Each structure stands twice: as structure tokens, then as C-alpha cells.
mmCIF file of C-alpha atoms in Angstrom:
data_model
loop_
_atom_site.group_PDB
_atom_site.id
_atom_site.type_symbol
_atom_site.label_atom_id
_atom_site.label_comp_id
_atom_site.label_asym_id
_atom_site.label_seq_id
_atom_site.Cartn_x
_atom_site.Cartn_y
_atom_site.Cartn_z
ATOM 1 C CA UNK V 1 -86.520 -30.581 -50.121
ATOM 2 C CA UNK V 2 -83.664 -28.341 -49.000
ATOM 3 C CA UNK V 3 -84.488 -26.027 -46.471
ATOM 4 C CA UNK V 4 -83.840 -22.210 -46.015
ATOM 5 C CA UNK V 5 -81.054 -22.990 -43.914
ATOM 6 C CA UNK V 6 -79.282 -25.053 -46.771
ATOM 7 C CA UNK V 7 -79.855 -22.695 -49.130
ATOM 8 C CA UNK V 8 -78.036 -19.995 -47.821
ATOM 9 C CA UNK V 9 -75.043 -22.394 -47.021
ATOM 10 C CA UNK V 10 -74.714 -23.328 -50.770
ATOM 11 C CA UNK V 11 -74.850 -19.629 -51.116
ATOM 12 C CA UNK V 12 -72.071 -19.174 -48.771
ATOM 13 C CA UNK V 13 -70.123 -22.101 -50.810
ATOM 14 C CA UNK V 14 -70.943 -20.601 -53.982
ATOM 15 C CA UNK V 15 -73.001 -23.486 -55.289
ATOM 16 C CA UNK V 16 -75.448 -22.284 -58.002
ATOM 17 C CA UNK V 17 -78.204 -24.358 -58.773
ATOM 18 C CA UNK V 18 -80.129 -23.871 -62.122
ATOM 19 C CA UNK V 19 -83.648 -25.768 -63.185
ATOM 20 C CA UNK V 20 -83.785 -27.825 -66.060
ATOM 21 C CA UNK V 21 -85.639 -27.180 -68.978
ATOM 22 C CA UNK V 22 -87.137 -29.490 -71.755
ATOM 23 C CA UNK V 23 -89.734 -30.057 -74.431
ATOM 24 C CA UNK V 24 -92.602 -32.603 -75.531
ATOM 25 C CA UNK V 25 -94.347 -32.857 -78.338
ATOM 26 C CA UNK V 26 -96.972 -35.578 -79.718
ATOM 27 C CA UNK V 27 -97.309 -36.588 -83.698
ATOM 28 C CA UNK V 28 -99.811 -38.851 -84.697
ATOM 29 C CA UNK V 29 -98.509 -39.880 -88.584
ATOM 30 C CA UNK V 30 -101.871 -41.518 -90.053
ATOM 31 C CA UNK V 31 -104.830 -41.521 -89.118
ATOM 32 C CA UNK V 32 -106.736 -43.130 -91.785
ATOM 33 C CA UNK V 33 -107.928 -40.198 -93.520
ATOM 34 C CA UNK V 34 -109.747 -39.295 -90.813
ATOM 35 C CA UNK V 35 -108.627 -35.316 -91.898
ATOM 36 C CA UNK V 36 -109.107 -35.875 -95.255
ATOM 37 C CA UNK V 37 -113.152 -36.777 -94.242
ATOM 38 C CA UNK V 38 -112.880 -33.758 -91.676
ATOM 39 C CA UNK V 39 -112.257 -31.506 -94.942
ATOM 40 C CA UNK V 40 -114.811 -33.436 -97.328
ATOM 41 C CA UNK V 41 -117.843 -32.704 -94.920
ATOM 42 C CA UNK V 42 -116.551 -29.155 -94.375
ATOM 43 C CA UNK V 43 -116.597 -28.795 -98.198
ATOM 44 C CA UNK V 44 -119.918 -29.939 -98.765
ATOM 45 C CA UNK V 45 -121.753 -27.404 -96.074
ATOM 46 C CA UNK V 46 -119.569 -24.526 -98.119
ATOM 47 C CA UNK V 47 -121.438 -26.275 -100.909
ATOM 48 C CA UNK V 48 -124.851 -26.187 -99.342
ATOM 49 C CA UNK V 49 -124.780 -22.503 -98.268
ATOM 50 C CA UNK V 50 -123.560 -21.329 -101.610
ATOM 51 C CA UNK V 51 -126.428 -23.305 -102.863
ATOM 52 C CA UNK V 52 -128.971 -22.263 -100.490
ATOM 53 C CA UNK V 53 -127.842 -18.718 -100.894
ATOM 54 C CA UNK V 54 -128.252 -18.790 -104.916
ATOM 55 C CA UNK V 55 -131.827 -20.369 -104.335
ATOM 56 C CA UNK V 56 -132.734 -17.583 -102.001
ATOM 57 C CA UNK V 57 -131.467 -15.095 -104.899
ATOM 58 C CA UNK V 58 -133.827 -16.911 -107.494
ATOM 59 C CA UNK V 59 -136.505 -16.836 -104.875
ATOM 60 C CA UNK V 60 -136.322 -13.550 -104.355
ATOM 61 C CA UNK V 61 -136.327 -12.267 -108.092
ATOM 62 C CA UNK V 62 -139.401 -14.597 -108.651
ATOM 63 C CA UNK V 63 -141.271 -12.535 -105.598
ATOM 64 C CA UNK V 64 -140.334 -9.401 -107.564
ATOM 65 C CA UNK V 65 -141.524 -10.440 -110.582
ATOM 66 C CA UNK V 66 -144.850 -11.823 -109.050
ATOM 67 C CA UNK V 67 -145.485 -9.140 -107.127
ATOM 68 C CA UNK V 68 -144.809 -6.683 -110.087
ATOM 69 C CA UNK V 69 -147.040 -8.479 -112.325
ATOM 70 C CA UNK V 70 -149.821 -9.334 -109.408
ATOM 71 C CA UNK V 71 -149.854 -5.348 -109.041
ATOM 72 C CA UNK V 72 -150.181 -4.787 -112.950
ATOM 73 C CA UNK V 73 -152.956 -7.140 -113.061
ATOM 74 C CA UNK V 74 -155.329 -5.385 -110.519
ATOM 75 C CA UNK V 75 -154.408 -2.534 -112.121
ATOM 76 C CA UNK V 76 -155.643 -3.479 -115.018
ATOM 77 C CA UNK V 77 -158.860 -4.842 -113.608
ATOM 78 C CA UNK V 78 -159.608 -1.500 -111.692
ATOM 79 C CA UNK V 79 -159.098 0.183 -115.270
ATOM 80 C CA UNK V 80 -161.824 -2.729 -116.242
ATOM 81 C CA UNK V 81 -164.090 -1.868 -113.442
ATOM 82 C CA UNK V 82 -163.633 1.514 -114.619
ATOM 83 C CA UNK V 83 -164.858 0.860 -118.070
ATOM 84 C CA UNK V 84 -167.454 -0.963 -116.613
ATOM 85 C CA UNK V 85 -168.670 2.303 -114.510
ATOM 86 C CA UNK V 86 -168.743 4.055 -117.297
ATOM 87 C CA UNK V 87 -170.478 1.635 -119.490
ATOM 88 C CA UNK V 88 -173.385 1.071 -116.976
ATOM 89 C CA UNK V 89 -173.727 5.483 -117.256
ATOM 90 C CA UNK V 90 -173.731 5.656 -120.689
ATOM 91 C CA UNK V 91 -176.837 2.839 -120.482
ATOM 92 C CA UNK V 92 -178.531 4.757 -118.212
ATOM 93 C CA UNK V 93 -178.087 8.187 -119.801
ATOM 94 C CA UNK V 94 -179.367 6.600 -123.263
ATOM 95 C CA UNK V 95 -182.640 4.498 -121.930
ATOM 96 C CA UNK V 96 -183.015 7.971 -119.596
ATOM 97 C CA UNK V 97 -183.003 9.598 -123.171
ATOM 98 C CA UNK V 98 -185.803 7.083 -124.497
ATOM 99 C CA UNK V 99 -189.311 6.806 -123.726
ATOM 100 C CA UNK V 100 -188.169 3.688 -121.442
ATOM 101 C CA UNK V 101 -190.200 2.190 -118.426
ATOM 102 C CA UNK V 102 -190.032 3.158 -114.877
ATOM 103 C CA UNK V 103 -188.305 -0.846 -114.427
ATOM 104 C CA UNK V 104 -185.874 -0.367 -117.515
ATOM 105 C CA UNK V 105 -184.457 2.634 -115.863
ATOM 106 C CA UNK V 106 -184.537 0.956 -112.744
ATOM 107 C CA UNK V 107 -182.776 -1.966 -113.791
ATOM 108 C CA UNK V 108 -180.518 0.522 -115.394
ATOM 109 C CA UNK V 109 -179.269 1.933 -112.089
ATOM 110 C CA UNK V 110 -179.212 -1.191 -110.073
ATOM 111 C CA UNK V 111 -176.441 -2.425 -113.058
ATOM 112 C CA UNK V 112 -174.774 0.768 -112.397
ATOM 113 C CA UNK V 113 -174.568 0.454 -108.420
ATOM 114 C CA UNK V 114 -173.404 -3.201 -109.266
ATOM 115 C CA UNK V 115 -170.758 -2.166 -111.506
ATOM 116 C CA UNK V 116 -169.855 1.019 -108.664
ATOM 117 C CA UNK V 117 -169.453 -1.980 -106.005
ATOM 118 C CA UNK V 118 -166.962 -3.896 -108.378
ATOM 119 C CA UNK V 119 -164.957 -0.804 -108.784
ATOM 120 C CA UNK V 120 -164.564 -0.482 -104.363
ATOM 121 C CA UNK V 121 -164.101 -3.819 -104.633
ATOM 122 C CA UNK V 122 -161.209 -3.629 -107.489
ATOM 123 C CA UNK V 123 -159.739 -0.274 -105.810
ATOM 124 C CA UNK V 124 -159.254 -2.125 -102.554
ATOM 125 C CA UNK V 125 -157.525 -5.185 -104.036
ATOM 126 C CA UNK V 126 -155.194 -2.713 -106.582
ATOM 127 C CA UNK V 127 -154.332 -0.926 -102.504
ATOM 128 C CA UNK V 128 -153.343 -3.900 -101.297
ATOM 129 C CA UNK V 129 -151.401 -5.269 -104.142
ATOM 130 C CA UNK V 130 -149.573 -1.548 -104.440
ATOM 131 C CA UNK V 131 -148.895 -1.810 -100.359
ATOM 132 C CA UNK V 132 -147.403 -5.246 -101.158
ATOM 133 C CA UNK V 133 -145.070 -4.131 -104.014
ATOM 134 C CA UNK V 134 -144.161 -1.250 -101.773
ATOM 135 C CA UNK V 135 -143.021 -3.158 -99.182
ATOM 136 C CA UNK V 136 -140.818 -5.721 -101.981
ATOM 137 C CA UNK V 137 -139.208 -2.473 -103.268
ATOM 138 C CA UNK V 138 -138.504 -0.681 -100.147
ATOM 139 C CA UNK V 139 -140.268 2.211 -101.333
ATOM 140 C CA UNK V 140 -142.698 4.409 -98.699
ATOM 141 C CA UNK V 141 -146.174 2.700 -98.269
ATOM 142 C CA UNK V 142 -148.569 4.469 -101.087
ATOM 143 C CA UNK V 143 -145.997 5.264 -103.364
ATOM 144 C CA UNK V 144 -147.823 5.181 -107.098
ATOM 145 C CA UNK V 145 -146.834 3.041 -109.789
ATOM 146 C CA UNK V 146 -147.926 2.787 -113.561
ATOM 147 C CA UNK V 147 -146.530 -0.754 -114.921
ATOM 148 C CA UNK V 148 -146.303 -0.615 -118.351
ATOM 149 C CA UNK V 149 -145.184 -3.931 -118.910
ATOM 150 C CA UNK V 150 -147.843 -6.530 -119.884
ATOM 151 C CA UNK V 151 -148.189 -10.396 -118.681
ATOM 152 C CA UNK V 152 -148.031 -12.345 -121.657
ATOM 153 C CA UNK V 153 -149.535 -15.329 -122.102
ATOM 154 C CA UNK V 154 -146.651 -17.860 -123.872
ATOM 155 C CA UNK V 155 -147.761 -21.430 -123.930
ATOM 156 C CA UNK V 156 -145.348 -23.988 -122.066
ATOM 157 C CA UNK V 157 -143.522 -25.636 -124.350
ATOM 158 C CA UNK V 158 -141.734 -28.791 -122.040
ATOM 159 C CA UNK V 159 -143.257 -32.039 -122.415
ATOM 160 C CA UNK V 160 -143.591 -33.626 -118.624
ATOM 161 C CA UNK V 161 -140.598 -35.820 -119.121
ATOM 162 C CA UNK V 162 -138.629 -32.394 -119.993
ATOM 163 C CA UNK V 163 -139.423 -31.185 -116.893
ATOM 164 C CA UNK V 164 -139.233 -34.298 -114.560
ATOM 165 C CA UNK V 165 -135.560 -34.719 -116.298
ATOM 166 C CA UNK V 166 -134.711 -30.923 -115.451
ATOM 167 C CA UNK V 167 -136.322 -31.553 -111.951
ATOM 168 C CA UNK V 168 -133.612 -34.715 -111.322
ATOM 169 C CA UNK V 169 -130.870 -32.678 -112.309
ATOM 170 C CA UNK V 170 -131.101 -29.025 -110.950
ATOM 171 C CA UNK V 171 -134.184 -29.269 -108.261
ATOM 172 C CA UNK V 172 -133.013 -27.496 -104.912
ATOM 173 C CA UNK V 173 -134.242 -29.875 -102.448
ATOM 174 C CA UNK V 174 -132.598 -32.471 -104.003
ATOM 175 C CA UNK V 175 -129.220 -31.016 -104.258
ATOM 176 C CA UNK V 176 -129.271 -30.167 -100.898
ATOM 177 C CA UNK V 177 -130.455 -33.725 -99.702
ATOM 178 C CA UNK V 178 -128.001 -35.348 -101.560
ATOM 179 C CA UNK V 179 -125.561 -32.956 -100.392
ATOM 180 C CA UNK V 180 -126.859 -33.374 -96.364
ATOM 181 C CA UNK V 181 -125.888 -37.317 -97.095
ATOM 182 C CA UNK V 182 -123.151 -37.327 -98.459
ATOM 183 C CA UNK V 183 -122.352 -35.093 -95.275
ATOM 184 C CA UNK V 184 -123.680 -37.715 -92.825
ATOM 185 C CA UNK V 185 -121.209 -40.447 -94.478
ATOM 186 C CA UNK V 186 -118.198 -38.234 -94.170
ATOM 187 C CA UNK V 187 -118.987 -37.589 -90.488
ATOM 188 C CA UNK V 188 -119.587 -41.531 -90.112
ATOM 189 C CA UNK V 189 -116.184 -42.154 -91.350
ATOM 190 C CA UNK V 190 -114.810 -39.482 -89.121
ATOM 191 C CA UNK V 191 -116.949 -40.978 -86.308
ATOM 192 C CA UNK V 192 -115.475 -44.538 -87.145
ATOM 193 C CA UNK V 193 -111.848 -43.269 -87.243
ATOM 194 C CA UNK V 194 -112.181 -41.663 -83.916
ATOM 195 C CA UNK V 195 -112.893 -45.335 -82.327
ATOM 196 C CA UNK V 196 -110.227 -46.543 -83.781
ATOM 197 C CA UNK V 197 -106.655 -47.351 -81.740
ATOM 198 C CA UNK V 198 -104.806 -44.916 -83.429
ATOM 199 C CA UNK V 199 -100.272 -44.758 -83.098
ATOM 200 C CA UNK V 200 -99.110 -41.833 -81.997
ATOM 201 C CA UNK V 201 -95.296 -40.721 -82.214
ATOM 202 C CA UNK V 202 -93.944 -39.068 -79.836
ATOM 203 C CA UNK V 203 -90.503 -37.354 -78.554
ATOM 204 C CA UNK V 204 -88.997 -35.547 -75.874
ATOM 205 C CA UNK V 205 -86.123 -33.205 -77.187
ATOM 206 C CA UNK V 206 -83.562 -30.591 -75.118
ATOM 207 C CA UNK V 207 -83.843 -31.713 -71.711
ATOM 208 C CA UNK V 208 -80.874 -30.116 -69.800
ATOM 209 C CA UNK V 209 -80.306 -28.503 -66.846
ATOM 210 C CA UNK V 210 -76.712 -27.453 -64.899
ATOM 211 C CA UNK V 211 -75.298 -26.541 -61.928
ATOM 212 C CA UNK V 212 -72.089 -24.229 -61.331
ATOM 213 C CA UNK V 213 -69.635 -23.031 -58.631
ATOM 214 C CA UNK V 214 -68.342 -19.939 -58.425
ATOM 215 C CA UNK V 215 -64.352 -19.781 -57.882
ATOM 216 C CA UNK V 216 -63.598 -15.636 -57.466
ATOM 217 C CA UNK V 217 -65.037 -14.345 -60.105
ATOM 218 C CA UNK V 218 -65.314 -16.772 -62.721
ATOM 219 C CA UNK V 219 -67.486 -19.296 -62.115
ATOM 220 C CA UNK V 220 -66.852 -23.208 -62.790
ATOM 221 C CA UNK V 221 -69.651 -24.419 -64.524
ATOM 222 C CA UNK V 222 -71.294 -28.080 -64.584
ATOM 223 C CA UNK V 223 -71.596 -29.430 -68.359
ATOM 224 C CA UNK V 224 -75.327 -30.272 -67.369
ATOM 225 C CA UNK V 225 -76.929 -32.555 -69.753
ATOM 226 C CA UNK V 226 -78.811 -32.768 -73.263
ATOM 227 C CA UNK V 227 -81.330 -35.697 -74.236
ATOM 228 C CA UNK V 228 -83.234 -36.637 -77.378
ATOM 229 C CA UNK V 229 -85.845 -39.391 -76.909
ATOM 230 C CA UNK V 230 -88.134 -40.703 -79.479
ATOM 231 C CA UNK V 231 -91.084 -43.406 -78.848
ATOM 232 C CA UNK V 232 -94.521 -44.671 -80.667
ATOM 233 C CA UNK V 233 -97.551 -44.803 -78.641
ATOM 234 C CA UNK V 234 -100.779 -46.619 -79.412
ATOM 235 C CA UNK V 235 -103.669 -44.194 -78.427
ATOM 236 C CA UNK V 236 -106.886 -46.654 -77.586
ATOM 237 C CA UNK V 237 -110.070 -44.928 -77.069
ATOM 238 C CA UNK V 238 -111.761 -46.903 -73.716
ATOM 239 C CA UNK V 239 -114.428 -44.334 -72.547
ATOM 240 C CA UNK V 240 -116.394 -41.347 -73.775
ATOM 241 C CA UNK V 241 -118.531 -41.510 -76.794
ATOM 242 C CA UNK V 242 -116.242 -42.656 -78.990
ATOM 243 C CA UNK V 243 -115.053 -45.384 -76.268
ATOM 244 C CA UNK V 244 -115.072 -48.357 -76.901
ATOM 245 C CA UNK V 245 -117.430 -48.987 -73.882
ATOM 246 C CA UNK V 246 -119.597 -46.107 -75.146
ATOM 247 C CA UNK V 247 -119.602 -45.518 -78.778
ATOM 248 C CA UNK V 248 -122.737 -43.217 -78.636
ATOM 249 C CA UNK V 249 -121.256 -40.975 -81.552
ATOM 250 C CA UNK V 250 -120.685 -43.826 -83.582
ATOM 251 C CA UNK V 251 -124.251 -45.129 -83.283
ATOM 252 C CA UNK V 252 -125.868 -41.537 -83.506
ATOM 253 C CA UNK V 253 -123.493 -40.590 -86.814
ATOM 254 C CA UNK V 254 -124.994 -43.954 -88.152
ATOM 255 C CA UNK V 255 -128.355 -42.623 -86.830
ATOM 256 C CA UNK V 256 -127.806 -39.471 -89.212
ATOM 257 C CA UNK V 257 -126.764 -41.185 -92.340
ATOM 258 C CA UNK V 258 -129.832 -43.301 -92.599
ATOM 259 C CA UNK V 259 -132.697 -40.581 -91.474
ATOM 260 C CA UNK V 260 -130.561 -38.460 -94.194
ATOM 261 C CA UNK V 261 -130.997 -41.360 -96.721
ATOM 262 C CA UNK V 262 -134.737 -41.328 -96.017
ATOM 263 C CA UNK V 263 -134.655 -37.408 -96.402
ATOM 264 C CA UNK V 264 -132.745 -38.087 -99.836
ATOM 265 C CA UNK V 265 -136.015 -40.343 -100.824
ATOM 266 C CA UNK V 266 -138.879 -38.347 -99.847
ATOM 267 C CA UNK V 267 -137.659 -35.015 -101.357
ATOM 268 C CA UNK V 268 -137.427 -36.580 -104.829
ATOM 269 C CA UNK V 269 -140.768 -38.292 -104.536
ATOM 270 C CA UNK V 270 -143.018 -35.576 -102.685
ATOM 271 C CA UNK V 271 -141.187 -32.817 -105.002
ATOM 272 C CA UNK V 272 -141.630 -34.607 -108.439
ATOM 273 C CA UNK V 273 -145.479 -35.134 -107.169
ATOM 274 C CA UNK V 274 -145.433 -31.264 -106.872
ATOM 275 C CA UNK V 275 -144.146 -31.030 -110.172
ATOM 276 C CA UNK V 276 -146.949 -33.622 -112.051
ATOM 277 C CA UNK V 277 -149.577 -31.655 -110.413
ATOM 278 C CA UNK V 278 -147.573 -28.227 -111.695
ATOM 279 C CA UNK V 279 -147.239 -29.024 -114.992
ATOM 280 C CA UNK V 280 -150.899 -30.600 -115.197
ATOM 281 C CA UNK V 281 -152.284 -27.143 -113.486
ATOM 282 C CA UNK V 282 -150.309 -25.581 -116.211
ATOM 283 C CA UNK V 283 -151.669 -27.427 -119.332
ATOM 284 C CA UNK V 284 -155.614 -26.453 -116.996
ATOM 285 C CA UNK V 285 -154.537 -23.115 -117.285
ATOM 286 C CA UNK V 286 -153.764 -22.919 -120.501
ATOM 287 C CA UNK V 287 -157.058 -24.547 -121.668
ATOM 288 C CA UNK V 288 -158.791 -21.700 -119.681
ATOM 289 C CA UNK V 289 -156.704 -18.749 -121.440
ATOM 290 C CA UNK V 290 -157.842 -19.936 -124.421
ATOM 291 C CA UNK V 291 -161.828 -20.568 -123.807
ATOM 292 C CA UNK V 292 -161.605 -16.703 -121.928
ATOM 293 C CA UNK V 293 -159.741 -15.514 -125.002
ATOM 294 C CA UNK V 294 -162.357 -16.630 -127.170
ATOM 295 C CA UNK V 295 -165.545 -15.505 -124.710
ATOM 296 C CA UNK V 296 -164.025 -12.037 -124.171
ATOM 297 C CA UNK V 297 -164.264 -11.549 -127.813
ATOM 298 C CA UNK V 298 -167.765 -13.152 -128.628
ATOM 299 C CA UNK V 299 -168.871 -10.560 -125.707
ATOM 300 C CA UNK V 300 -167.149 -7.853 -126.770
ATOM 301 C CA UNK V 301 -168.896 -8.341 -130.336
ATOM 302 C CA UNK V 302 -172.125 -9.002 -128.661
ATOM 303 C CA UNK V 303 -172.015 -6.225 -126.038
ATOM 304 C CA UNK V 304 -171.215 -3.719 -129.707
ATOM 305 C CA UNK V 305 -173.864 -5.166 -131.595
ATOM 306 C CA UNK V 306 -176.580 -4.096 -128.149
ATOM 307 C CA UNK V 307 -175.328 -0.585 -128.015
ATOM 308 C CA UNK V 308 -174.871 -0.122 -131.457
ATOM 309 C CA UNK V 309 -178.613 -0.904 -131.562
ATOM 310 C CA UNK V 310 -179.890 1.166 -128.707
ATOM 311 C CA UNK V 311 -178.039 4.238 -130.049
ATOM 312 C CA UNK V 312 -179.455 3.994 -133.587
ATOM 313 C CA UNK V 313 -182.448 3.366 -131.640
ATOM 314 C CA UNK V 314 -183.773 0.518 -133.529
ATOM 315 C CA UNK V 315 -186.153 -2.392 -131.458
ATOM 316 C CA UNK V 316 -183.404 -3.870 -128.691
ATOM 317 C CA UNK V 317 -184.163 -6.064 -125.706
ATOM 318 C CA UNK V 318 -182.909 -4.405 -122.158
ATOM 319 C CA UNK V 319 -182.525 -7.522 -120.634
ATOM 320 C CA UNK V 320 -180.073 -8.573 -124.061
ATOM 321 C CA UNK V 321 -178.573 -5.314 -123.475
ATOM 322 C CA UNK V 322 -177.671 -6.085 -119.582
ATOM 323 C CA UNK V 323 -176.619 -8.858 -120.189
ATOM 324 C CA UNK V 324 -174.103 -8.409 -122.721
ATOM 325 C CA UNK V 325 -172.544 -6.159 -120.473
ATOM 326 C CA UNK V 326 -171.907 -8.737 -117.601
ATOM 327 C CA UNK V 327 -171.314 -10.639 -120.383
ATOM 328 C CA UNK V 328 -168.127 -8.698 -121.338
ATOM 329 C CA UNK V 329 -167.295 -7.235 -117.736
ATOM 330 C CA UNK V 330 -166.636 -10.858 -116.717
ATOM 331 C CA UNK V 331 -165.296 -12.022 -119.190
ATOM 332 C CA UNK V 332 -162.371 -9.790 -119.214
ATOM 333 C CA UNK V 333 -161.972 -9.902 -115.840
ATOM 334 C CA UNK V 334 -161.794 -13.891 -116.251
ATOM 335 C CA UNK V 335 -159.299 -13.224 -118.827
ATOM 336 C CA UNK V 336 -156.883 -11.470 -117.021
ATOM 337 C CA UNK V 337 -157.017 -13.434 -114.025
ATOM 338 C CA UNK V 338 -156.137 -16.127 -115.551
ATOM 339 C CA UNK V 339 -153.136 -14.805 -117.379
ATOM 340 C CA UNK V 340 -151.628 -13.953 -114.274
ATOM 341 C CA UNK V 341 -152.372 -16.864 -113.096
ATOM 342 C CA UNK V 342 -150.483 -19.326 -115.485
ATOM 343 C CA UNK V 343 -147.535 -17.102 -115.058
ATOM 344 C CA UNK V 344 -147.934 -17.334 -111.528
ATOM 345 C CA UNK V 345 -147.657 -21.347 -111.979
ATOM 346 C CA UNK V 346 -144.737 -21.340 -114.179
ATOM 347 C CA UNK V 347 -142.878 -19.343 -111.755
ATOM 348 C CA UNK V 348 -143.567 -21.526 -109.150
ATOM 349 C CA UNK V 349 -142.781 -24.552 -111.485
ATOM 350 C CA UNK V 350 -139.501 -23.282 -112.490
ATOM 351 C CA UNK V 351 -138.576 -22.208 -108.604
ATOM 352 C CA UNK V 352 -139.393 -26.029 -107.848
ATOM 353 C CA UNK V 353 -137.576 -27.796 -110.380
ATOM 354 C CA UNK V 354 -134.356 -25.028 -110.195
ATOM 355 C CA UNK V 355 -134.113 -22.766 -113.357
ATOM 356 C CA UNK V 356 -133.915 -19.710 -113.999
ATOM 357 C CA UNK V 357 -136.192 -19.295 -117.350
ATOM 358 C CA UNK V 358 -137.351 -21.838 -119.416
ATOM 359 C CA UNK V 359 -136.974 -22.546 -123.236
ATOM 360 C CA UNK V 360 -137.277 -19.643 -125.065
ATOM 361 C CA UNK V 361 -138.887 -17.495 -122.575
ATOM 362 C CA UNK V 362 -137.375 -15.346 -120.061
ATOM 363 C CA UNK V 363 -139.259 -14.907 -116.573
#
């Protein structure tokens, strides 16, 4: 190493000294695909979230629609505890209006406390289910509503093979297993790749430097040099995890790819069980729209028939009377109910197996 004293004498001499300069670079030409895996995994979780993103979109429309409906139907059972209020008056005012017992009367305003209790009841539920549409909508808590729109009751027209087929095709959770594994395998190749010796070219370039002297005032400059190099390497991972003495990432990517594959499995099976017990709750349902359809009208005839005959005041039974009424208040209260609930299931049906309506039936 020259010293100070040295330096100054080349200084003296005119000796100019000037530091070399170069560049290195590294190329590794193939790599057996290991970027084209790199980009295949990268692809699929663009996949997934797009995915995941449209099935929180359905989701949430299904919520709206439930909730909308949900609130519709308590509404319309308040109006039937309503009706019912008013019913149980009108009894009392007309057996008040007879030469009835002390108990008819009695029994009379113990049917009309009943029915007052149902309406609380009914008025608390349609609170709760406004609060909850509220808070869906983004409206203030309270804010009224009248839905118009009704909850119709359309049959389900897939057979259960229909809808296990659909379920195969379009269900989320299988799309996104499938999707997770195929994921896992492109990372195992990329693990795999990584533990491989892999050649890697590379080349030095522009390595110079020069010296000059300075004679007056032109200086007498040293040519220097300029180099070009070239060279292939053979990269050989020894340690870290995808060493060859420690190949953790290689055993844990294998690790993934199998607990995905199990994944894969138990989201079909567990999912199409969900869907058999769907579609049989459906056909239940279904069953039990049609036996309420047919009791709300026998009561409503029968319930006619009673106070047709106590207002034309011809021989009647009090206890037929009271009993036609329950008779008809739950039965339309069944009814409804169960309306909403067979919509209910076929939204949750169609959320499972991934559609958006079914055929010919919007949602």
C-alpha cells in the first residue's frame, strides 16, 4: 500500500493513477420451467379471489333477498294477528249482544287476551326482522317499510341428479379446492426445481482501468486495458431448505399437496351430503305447503260457516265457534311460515351448489 509520502512523489513526477472499473452479471438460461410454475400458481390464486369475490356477491344478494322476504313475512303475520284481534272482538261484541252465559262471555275474552298476546308476540318479531333489514340496507334503525312483493310458492322442478350434476360442476367449495390443489402441485414443482443443480452463465464485461503521465500540459496517457470474459457455472443447492442436506420445503410442499388432495375429497362428499338433505328438506316442504294450503281453506270455510251462524243467530256451539277460529288463525300462520320457509331452502340450495336462479324461476 503506498504511503502518503509516495503519493505526493508521483505527484511531483506527474504520475496519475486512475481505478479500474468493471461489470458482472449472472444468467441462468433454463431452469426447467421452474418460472413458468411460478406464474401457473400465481394464476390460479387470481383465479380463486375472483372466484371467492363473485361468491361473496351471490351471497350477499341472497341475504338481501332473505332478509327482504323474512321481513314481508312477519309482516304479514302481524297483519294476521291483527285479523285475529279483531276477530276475537267481533265474538265478544256478538255473544255480549246475546242472552249468552257468564262462561261463554268469559271464554270469549280469554280468546281475545290470547289472540292480544299473539299480536305482542308478532309485533316484536316484525321489530326485529325490520331492525335486521335496516341494518342489510344501511338505512337508520326503525326506518318503515311496506313490501309489496309477495313470496311465492313455485314448486322445484330439478330432479336430485339435476342438482347433484349442477353441484359437480359450479359448487364453490369445490372450485376452490380444486383450484387450492392444483396450487399445491405448481408450488411442488417449483419446490422440486429449486433442489435441483441448476447452470448458470455468467460474464464479466469492461474491465479497464489506466494510468497517465503528465508531460507540460498534455498529458501521456496509458492505453489501460479492456476484457470480456464469459463462463458457465453449475449452481448446487447444499444447505438451507431446499439443500440437499435439508430439503424441508420440498417435504412440506409435498406435505401441502396431499392435505390439499384430502381437502379436494371431503368438500365434494360433505357438500353433496348437504345437498341430498337440501333437496329432500325441499320436496318436506313442499308436502307441507300443500297440506297448509288445503287446511287454511277448510278453516277459513269452517270459521264462515260459525259466524255466519251466530250472526243470523240460529242454534251454534261456542266451543265450535272458538275453535274454528284457532282453527283458521293457525292455520294461516302455518301457511305462511312455511312459504318462507321453502324459499328460504332453495336459496340456500342454490348458494351451495353455485347458481344464480334455477330453471325457470328467478330468486
Amino acid at each position: 500500500m503506498a504511503s502518503l509520502g509516495d503519493r505526493r512523489r508521483d505527484e511531483r513526477h506527474g504520475v496519475h493513477a486512475r481505478p479500474g472499473a468493471g461489470q458482472r452479471r449472472g444468467l441462468q438460461p433454463h431452469n426447467f420451467g421452474r418460472d413458468r410454475d411460478t406464474l401457473k400458481s400465481a394464476e390460479l390464486e387470481v383465479d380463486r379471489s375472483r372466484e371467492s369475490m363473485h361468491e361473496t356477491e351471490r351471497g350477499v344478494r341472497f341475504q338481501v333477498i332473505q332478509t327482504v322476504f323474512n321481513f314481508k313475512t312477519r309482516q304479514d303475520l302481524l297483519d294476521v294477528a291483527q285479523r285475529s284481534v279483531e276477530s276475537c272482538e267481533s265474538v265478544l261484541s256478538l255473544v255480549r249482544g246475546r242472552k249468552s252465559s257468564r262462561a261463554d262471555v268469559a271464554s270469549a275474552e280469554i280468546d281475545l287476551l290470547n289472540a292480544r298476546n299473539i299480536l305482542i308476540q308478532s309485533q316484536t318479531a316484525y321489530s326485529q326482522a325490520l331492525w335486521d333489514l335496516n341494518l342489510v340496507l344501511g338505512d337508520p334503525i326503525g326506518h318503515p317499510y311496506r313490501v309489496k312483493s309477495e313470496v311465492k310458492f313455485i314448486k322445484f322442478r330439478m330432479t336430485l341428479d339435476d342438482v347433484l350434476s349442477v353441484y359437480r360442476q359450479n359448487a364453490p367449495a369445490i372450485h376452490d379446492a380444486r383450484k387450492t390443489y392444483e396450487q399445491r402441485q405448481a408450488e411442488l414443482r417449483i419446490a422440486e426445481k429449486n433442489a435441483l443443480p441448476l447452470p448458470v452463465l455468467q460474464f464479466s464485461g469492461f474491465n479497464f482501468g489506466y494510468n497517465f503521465t503528465s508531460v507540460g500540459t498534455f498529458p501521456n496517457r496509458d492505453p489501460g486495458n479492456v476484457n470480456f470474459s464469459l463462463g458457465l457455472a453449475l449452481s448446487i443447492p447444499i444447505i438451507g431448505d431446499g439443500g440437499f442436506l435439508f430439503q424441508r420445503a420440498l417435504r412440506q410442499a409435498e406435505v401441502r399437496v396431499e392435505a390439499a388432495e384430502v381437502d379436494l375429497r371431503n368438500a365434494a362428499n360433505v357438500n353433496e351430503v348437504r345437498a341430498r338433505g337440501l333437496y329432500t328438506t325441499l320436496l318436506q316442504l313442499e308436502y307441507a305447503v300443500d297440506l297448509n294450503q288445503r287446511i287454511f281453506k277448510q278453516s277459513s270455510d269452517v270459521f264462515e260457516a260459525s259466524l255466519s251462524a251466530l250472526q243470523n243467530r240460529s242454534l251454534y256451539n261456542r266451543l265450535d265457534l272458538k275453535n274454528a277460529l284457532e282453527q283458521l288463525r293457525t292455520a294461516e300462520l302455518a301457511l305462511t311460515s312455511s312459504v318462507l320457509d321453502h324459499y328460504n331452502a332453495k336459496l340456500e340450495l342454490a348458494n351451495l351448489i353455485g347458481v344464480d336462479r334455477f330453471p325457470e324461476e328467478n330468486l
